[in-house]
mmCIF file of C-alpha atoms in Angstrom:
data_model
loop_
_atom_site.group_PDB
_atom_site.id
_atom_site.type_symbol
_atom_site.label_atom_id
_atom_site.label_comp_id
_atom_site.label_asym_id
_atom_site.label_seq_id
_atom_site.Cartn_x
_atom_site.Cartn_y
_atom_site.Cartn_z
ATOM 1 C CA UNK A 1 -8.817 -13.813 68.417
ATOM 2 C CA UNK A 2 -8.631 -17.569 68.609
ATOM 3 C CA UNK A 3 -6.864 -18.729 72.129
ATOM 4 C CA UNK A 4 -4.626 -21.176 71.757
ATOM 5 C CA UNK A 5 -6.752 -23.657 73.937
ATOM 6 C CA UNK A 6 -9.699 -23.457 70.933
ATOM 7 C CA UNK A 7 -6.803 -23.963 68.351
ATOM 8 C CA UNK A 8 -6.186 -27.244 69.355
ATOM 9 C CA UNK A 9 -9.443 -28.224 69.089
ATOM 10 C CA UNK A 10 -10.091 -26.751 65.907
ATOM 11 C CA UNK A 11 -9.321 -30.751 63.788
ATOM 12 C CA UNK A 12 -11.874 -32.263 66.053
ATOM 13 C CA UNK A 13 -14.485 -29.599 65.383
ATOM 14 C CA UNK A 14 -13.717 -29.934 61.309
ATOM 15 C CA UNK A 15 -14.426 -33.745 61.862
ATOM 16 C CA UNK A 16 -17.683 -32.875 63.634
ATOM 17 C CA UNK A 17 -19.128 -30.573 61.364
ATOM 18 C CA UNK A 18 -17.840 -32.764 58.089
ATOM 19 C CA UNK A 19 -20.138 -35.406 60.173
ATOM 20 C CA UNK A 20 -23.293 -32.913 60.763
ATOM 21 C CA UNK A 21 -23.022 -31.710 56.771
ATOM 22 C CA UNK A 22 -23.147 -35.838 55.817
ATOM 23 C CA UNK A 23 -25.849 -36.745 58.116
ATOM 24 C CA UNK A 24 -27.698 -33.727 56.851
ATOM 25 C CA UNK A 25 -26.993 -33.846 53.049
ATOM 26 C CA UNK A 26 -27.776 -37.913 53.688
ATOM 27 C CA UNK A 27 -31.569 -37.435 53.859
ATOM 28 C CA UNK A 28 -31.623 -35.254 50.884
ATOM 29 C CA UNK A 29 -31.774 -37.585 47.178
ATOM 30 C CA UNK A 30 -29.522 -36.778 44.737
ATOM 31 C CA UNK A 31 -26.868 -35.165 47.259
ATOM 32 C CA UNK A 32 -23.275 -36.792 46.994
ATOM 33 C CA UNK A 33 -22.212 -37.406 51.078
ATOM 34 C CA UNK A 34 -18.674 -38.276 52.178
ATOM 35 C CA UNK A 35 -18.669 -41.010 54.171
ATOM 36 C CA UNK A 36 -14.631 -41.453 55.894
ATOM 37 C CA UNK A 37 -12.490 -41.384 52.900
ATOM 38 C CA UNK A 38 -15.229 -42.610 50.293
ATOM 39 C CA UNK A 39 -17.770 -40.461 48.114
ATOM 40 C CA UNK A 40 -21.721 -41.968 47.241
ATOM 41 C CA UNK A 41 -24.400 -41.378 46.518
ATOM 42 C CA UNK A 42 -28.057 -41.026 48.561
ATOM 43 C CA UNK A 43 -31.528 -42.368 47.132
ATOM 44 C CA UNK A 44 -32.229 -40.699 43.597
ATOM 45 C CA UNK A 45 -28.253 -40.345 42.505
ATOM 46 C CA UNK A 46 -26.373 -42.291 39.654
ATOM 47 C CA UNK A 47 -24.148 -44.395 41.625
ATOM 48 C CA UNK A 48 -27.775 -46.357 43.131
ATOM 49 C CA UNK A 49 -29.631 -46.327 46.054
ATOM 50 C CA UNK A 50 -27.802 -45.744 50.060
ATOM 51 C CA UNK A 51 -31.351 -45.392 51.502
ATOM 52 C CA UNK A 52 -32.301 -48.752 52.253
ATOM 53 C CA UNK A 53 -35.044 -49.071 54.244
ATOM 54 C CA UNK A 54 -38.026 -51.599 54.433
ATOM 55 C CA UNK A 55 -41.465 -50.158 53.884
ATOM 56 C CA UNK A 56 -44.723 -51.842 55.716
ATOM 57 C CA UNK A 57 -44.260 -55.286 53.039
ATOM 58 C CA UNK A 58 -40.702 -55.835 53.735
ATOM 59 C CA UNK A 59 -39.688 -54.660 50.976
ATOM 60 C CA UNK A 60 -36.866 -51.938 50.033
ATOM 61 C CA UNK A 61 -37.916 -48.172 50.510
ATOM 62 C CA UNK A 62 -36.761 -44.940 49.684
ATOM 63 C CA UNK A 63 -37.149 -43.324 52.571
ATOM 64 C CA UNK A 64 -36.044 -43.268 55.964
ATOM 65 C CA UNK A 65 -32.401 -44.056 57.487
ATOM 66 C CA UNK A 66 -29.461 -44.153 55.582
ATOM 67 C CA UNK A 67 -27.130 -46.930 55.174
ATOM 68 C CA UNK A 68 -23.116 -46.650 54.961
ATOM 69 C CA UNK A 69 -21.006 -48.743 53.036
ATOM 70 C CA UNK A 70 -18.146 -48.163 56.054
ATOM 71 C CA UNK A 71 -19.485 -49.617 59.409
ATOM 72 C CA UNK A 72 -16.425 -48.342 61.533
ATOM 73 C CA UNK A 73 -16.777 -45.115 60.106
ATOM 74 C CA UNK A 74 -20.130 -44.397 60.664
ATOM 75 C CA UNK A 75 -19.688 -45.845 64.215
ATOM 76 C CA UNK A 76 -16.066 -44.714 65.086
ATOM 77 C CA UNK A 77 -15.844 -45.125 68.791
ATOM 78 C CA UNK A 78 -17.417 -48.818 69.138
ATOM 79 C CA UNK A 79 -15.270 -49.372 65.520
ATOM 80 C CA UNK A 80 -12.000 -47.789 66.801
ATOM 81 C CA UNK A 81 -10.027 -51.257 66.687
ATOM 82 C CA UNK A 82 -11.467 -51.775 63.357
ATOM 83 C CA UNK A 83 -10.116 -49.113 60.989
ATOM 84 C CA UNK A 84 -8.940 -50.373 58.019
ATOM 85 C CA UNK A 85 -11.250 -53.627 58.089
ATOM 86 C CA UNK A 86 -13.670 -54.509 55.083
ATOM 87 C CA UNK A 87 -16.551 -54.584 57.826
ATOM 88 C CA UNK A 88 -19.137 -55.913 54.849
ATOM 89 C CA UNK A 89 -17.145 -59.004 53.940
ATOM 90 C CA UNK A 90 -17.126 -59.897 57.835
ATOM 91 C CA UNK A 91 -20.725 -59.021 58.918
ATOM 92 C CA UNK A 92 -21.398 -62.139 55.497
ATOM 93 C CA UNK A 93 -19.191 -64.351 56.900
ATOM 94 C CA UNK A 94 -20.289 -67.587 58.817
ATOM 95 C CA UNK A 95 -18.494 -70.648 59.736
ATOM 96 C CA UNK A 96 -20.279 -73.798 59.358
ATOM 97 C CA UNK A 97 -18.665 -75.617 61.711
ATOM 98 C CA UNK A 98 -19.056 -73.930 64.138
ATOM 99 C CA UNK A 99 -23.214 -74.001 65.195
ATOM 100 C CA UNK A 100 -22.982 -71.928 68.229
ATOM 101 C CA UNK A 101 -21.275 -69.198 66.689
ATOM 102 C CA UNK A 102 -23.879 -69.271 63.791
ATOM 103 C CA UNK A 103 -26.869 -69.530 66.725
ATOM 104 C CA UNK A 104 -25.453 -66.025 68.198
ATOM 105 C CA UNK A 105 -24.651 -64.525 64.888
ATOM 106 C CA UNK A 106 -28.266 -64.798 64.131
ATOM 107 C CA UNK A 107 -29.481 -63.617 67.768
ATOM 108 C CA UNK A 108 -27.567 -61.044 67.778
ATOM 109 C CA UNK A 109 -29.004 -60.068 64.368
ATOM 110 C CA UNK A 110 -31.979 -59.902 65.666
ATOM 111 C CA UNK A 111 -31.657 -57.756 68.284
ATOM 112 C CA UNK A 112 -29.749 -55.706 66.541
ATOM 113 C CA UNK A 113 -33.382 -55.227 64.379
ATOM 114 C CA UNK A 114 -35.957 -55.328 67.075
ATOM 115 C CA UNK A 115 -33.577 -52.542 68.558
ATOM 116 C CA UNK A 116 -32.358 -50.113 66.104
ATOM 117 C CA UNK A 117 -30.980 -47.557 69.425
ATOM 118 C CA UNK A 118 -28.292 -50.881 69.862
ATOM 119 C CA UNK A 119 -27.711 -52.122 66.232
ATOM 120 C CA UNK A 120 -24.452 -49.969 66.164
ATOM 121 C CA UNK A 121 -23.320 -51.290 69.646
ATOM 122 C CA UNK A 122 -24.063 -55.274 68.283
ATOM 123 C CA UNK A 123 -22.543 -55.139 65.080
ATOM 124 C CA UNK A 124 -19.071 -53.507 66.977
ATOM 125 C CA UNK A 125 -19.577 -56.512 69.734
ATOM 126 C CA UNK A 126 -20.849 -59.506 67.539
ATOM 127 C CA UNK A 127 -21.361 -59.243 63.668
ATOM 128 C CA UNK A 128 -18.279 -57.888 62.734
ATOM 129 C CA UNK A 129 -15.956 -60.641 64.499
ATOM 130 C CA UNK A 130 -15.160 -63.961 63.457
ATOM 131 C CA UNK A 131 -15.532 -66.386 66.263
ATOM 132 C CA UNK A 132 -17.153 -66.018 69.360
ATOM 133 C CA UNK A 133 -13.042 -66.063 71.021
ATOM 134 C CA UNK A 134 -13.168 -62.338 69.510
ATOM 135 C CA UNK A 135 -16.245 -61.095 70.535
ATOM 136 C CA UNK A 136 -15.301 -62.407 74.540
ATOM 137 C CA UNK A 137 -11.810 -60.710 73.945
ATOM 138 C CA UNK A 138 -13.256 -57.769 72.629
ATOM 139 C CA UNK A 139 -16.480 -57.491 75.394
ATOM 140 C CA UNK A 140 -13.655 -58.028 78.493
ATOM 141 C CA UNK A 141 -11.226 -55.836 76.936
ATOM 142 C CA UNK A 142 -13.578 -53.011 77.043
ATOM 143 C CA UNK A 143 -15.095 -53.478 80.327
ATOM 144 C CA UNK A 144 -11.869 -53.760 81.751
ATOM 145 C CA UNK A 145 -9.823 -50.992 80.470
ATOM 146 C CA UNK A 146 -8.737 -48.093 82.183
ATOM 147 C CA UNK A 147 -6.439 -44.470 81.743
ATOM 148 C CA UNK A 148 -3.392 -47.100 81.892
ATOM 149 C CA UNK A 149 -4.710 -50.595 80.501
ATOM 150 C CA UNK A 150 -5.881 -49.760 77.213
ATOM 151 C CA UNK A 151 -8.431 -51.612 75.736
ATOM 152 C CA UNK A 152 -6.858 -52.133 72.358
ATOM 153 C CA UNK A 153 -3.633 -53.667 74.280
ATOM 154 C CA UNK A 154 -5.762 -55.606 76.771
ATOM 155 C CA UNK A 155 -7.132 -57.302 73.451
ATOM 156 C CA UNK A 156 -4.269 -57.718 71.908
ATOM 157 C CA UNK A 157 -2.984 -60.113 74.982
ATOM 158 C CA UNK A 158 -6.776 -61.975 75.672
ATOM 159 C CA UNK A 159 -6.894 -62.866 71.320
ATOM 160 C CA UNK A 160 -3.138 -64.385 71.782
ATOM 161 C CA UNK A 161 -4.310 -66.205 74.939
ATOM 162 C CA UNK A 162 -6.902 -67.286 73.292
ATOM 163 C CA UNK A 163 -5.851 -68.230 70.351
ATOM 164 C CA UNK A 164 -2.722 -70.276 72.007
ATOM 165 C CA UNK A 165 -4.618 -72.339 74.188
ATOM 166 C CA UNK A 166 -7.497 -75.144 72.810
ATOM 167 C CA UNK A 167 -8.631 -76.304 76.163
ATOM 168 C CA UNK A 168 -9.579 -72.147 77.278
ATOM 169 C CA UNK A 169 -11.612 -72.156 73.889
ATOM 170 C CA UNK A 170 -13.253 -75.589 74.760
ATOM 171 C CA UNK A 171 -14.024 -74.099 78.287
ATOM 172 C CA UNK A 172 -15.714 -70.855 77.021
ATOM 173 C CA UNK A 173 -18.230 -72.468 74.947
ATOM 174 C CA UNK A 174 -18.953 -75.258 77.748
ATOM 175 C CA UNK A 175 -19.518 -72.109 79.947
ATOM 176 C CA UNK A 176 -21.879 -70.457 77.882
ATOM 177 C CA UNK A 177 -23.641 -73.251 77.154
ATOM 178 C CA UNK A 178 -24.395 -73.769 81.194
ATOM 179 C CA UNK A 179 -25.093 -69.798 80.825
ATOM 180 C CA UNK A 180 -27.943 -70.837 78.517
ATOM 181 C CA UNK A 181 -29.036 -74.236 79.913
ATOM 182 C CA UNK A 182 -29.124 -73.864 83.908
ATOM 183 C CA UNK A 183 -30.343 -69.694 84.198
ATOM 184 C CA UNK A 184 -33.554 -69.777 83.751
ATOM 185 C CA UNK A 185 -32.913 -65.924 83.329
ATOM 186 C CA UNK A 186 -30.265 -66.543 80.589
ATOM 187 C CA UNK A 187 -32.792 -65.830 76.619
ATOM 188 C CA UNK A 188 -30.271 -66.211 74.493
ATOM 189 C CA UNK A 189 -26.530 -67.028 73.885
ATOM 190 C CA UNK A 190 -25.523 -63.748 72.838
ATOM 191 C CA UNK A 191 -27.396 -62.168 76.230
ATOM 192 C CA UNK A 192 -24.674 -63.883 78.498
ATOM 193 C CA UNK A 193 -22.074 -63.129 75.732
ATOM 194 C CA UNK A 194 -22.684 -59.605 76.223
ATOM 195 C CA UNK A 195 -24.356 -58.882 79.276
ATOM 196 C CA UNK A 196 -23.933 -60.889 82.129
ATOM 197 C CA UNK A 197 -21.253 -60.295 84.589
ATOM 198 C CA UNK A 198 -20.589 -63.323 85.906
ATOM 199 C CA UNK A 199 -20.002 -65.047 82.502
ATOM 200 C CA UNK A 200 -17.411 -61.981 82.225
ATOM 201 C CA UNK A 201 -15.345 -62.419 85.247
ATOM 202 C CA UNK A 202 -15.381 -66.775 84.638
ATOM 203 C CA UNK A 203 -13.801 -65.689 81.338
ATOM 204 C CA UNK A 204 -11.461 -63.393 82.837
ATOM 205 C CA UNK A 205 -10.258 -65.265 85.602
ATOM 206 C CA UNK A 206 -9.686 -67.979 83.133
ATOM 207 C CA UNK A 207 -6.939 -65.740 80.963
ATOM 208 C CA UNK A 208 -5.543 -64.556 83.878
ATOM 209 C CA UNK A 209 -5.548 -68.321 85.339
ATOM 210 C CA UNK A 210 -3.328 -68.789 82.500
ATOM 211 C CA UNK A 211 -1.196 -66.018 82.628
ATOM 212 C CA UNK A 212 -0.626 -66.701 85.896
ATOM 213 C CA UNK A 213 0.653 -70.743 84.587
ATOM 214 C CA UNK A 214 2.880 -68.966 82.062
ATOM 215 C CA UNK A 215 5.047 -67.148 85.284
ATOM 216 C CA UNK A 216 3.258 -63.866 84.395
ATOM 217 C CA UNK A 217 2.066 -63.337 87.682
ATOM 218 C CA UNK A 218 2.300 -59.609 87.471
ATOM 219 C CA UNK A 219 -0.332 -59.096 85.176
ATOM 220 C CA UNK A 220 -2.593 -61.847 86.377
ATOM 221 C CA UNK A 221 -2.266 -59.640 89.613
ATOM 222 C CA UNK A 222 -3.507 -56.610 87.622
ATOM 223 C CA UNK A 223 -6.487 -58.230 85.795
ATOM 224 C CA UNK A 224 -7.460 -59.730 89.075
ATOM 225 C CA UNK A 225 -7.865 -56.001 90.103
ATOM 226 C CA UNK A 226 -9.818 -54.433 87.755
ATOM 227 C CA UNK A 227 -11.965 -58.083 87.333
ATOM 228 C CA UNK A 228 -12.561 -57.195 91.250
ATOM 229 C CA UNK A 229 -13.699 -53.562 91.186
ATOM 230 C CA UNK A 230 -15.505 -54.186 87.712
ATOM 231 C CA UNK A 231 -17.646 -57.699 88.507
ATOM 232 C CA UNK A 232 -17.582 -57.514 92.224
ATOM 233 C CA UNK A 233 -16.047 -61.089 91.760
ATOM 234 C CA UNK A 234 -12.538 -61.676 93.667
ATOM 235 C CA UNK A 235 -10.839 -64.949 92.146
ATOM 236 C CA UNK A 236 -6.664 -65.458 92.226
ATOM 237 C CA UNK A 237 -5.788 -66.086 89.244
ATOM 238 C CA UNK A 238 -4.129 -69.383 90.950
ATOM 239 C CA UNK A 239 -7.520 -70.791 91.418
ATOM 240 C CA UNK A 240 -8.642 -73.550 89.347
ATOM 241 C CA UNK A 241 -11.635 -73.309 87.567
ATOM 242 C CA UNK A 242 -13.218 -76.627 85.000
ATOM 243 C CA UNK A 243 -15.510 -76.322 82.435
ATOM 244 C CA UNK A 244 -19.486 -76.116 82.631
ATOM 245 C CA UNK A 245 -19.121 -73.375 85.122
ATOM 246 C CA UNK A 246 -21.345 -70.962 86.010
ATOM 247 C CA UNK A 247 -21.142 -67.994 88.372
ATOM 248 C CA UNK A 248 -24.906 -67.050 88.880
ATOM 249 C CA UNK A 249 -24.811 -63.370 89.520
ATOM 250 C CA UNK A 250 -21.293 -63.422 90.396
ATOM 251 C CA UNK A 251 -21.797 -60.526 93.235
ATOM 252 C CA UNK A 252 -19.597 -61.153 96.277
ATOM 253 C CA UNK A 253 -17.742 -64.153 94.734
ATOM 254 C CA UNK A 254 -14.514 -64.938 96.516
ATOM 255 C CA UNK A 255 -12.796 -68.059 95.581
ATOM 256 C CA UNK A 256 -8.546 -68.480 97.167
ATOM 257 C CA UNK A 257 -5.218 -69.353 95.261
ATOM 258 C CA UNK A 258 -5.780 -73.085 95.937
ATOM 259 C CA UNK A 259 -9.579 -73.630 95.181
ATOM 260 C CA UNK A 260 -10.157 -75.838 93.102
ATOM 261 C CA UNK A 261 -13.831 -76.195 91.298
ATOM 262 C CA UNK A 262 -14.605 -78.477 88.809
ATOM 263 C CA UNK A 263 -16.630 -79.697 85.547
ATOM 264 C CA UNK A 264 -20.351 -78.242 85.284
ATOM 265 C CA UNK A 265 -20.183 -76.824 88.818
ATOM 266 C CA UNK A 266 -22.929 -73.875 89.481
ATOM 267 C CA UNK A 267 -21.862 -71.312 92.396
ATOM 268 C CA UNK A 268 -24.494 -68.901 93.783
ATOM 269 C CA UNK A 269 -23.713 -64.981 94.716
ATOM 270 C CA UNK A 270 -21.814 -64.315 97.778
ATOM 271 C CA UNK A 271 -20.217 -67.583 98.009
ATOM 272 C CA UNK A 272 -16.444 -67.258 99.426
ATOM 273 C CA UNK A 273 -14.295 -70.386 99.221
ATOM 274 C CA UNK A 274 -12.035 -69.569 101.113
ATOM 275 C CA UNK A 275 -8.544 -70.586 103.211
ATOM 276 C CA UNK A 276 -8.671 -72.794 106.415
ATOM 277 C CA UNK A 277 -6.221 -70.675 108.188
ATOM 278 C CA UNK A 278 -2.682 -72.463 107.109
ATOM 279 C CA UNK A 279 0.057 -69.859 106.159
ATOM 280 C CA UNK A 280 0.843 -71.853 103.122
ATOM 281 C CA UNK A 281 0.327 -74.907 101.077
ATOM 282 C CA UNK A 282 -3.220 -76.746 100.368
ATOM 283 C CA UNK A 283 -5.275 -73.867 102.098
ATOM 284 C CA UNK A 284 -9.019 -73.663 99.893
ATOM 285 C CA UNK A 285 -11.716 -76.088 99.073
ATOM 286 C CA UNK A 286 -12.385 -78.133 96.194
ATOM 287 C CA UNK A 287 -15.720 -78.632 94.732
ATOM 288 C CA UNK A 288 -16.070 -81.193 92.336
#
């Protein structure tokens, strides 16, 4: 007799083993698989080839991995926030004007080859968004989530920050250029996109730098928090921070409500800017 703890469970163990049958029927020609909500057909059937692989000339192959037609549903927790989304038309898309986003694009693609184990994890973080705006929403959103911030709300407040202020998206790209150009450890643009924590909280602070303009101090507060127990890096969101910054490491970074540090300024781990011992006002260095 089913309890009624295994009951509840039961739609999340029909979803699993509809997944195991697919995966299994996939390397098997001929077989029709149901991918999500969509029927195709594997290497051998009549609606054409879903086995694309490249044999030892490049070329296409028969055997090997299969390919989906549905991104997010073949990769459903990285693709939560993208159900619905014609992930094929995006992963084509490229905008010329925009060089630096085209540079990562094409790191990132190949990465995302040289390392099939994290192809599923770069085309959720870089080739299915639009501007590189998205991908740092989506990348902090993540990290910084928690049982009560939600990463799909979090994201939902860093795209409309984004997105409302010019001058944060001119300082994000001056940042990751000085990522690129003065970290000798720093291979590619899409490395410090992703990876490096100190690029992270310099782009956090910055949203919650402008939160914290906009009188919504309370959750400039929060994402102070969390950028503090993720990064290691303790900035008030009433610091001021220019552009051409970069947080080496970040560990141990403290920086008060009054700093102010600007243009194409580099700052070392465990550097603390901190107050002269006034109980208000001016209190915290400036580097310029």
């Amino acid at each position: 007799r089913t309890s009624e703890a295994r009951v509840s469970d039961l739609p999340t163990m029909r979803r699993t083993n509809t997944c195991l049958r697919a995966l299994r029927a996939s390397s098997r020609p001929g077989r029709t698989v149901r991918h999500g909500t969509k029927w195709s057909r594997t290497a051998g059937g009549k609606r054409g080839t879903k086995m694309a692989t490249r044999n030892a000339n490049g070329d296409g192959g028969t055997a090997g991995r299969p390919t989906f037609d549905r991104p997010d549903k073949a990769f459903p927790l990285y693709m939560a926030d993208f159900e619905g989304i014609d992930c094929r038309s995006m992963l084509s898309t490229v905008d010329d004007d925009d060089p630096l986003w085209t540079e990562i694009r094409k790191e990132a693609a190949r990465d995302a080859e040289a390392e099939p184990m994290l192809s599923s994890f770069l085309y959720a973080s870089v080739l299915v968004h639009s501007s590189v705006e998205s991908v740092i929403s989506f990348v902090l959103a993540n990290r910084l989530a928690e049982a009560s911030m939600l990463s799909t709300k979090l994201k939902e407040v860093f795209d409309e920050v984004l997105a409302s202020d010019a001058n944060l998206r001119e300082a994000l790209r001056c940042d990751l250029l000085a990522v690129k150009d003065r970290d000798p450890a720093c291979t590619s643009y899409v490395h410090a996109l992703l990876y490096f924590k100190g690029f992270h909280a310099l782009q956090a602070h910055k949203i919650s730098h402008t939160l914290w303009c906009r009188g919504q101090k309370v959750m400039a507060i929060a994402l102070q928090s969390r950028m503090s127990e993720e990064f290691g890096v303790d900035i008030h969101p009433g610091a001021s921070i220019g552009k051409g910054v970069l947080l080496d490491h970040g560990q141990g970074i403290v920086i008060g409500e009054t700093a102010v540090v600007g243009d194409r300024v580099s700052i070392m781990q465990g550097v603390t800017l901190g107050g002269t011992g006034k109980d208000a006002g001016d209190r915290h260095p400036k580097v310029r």
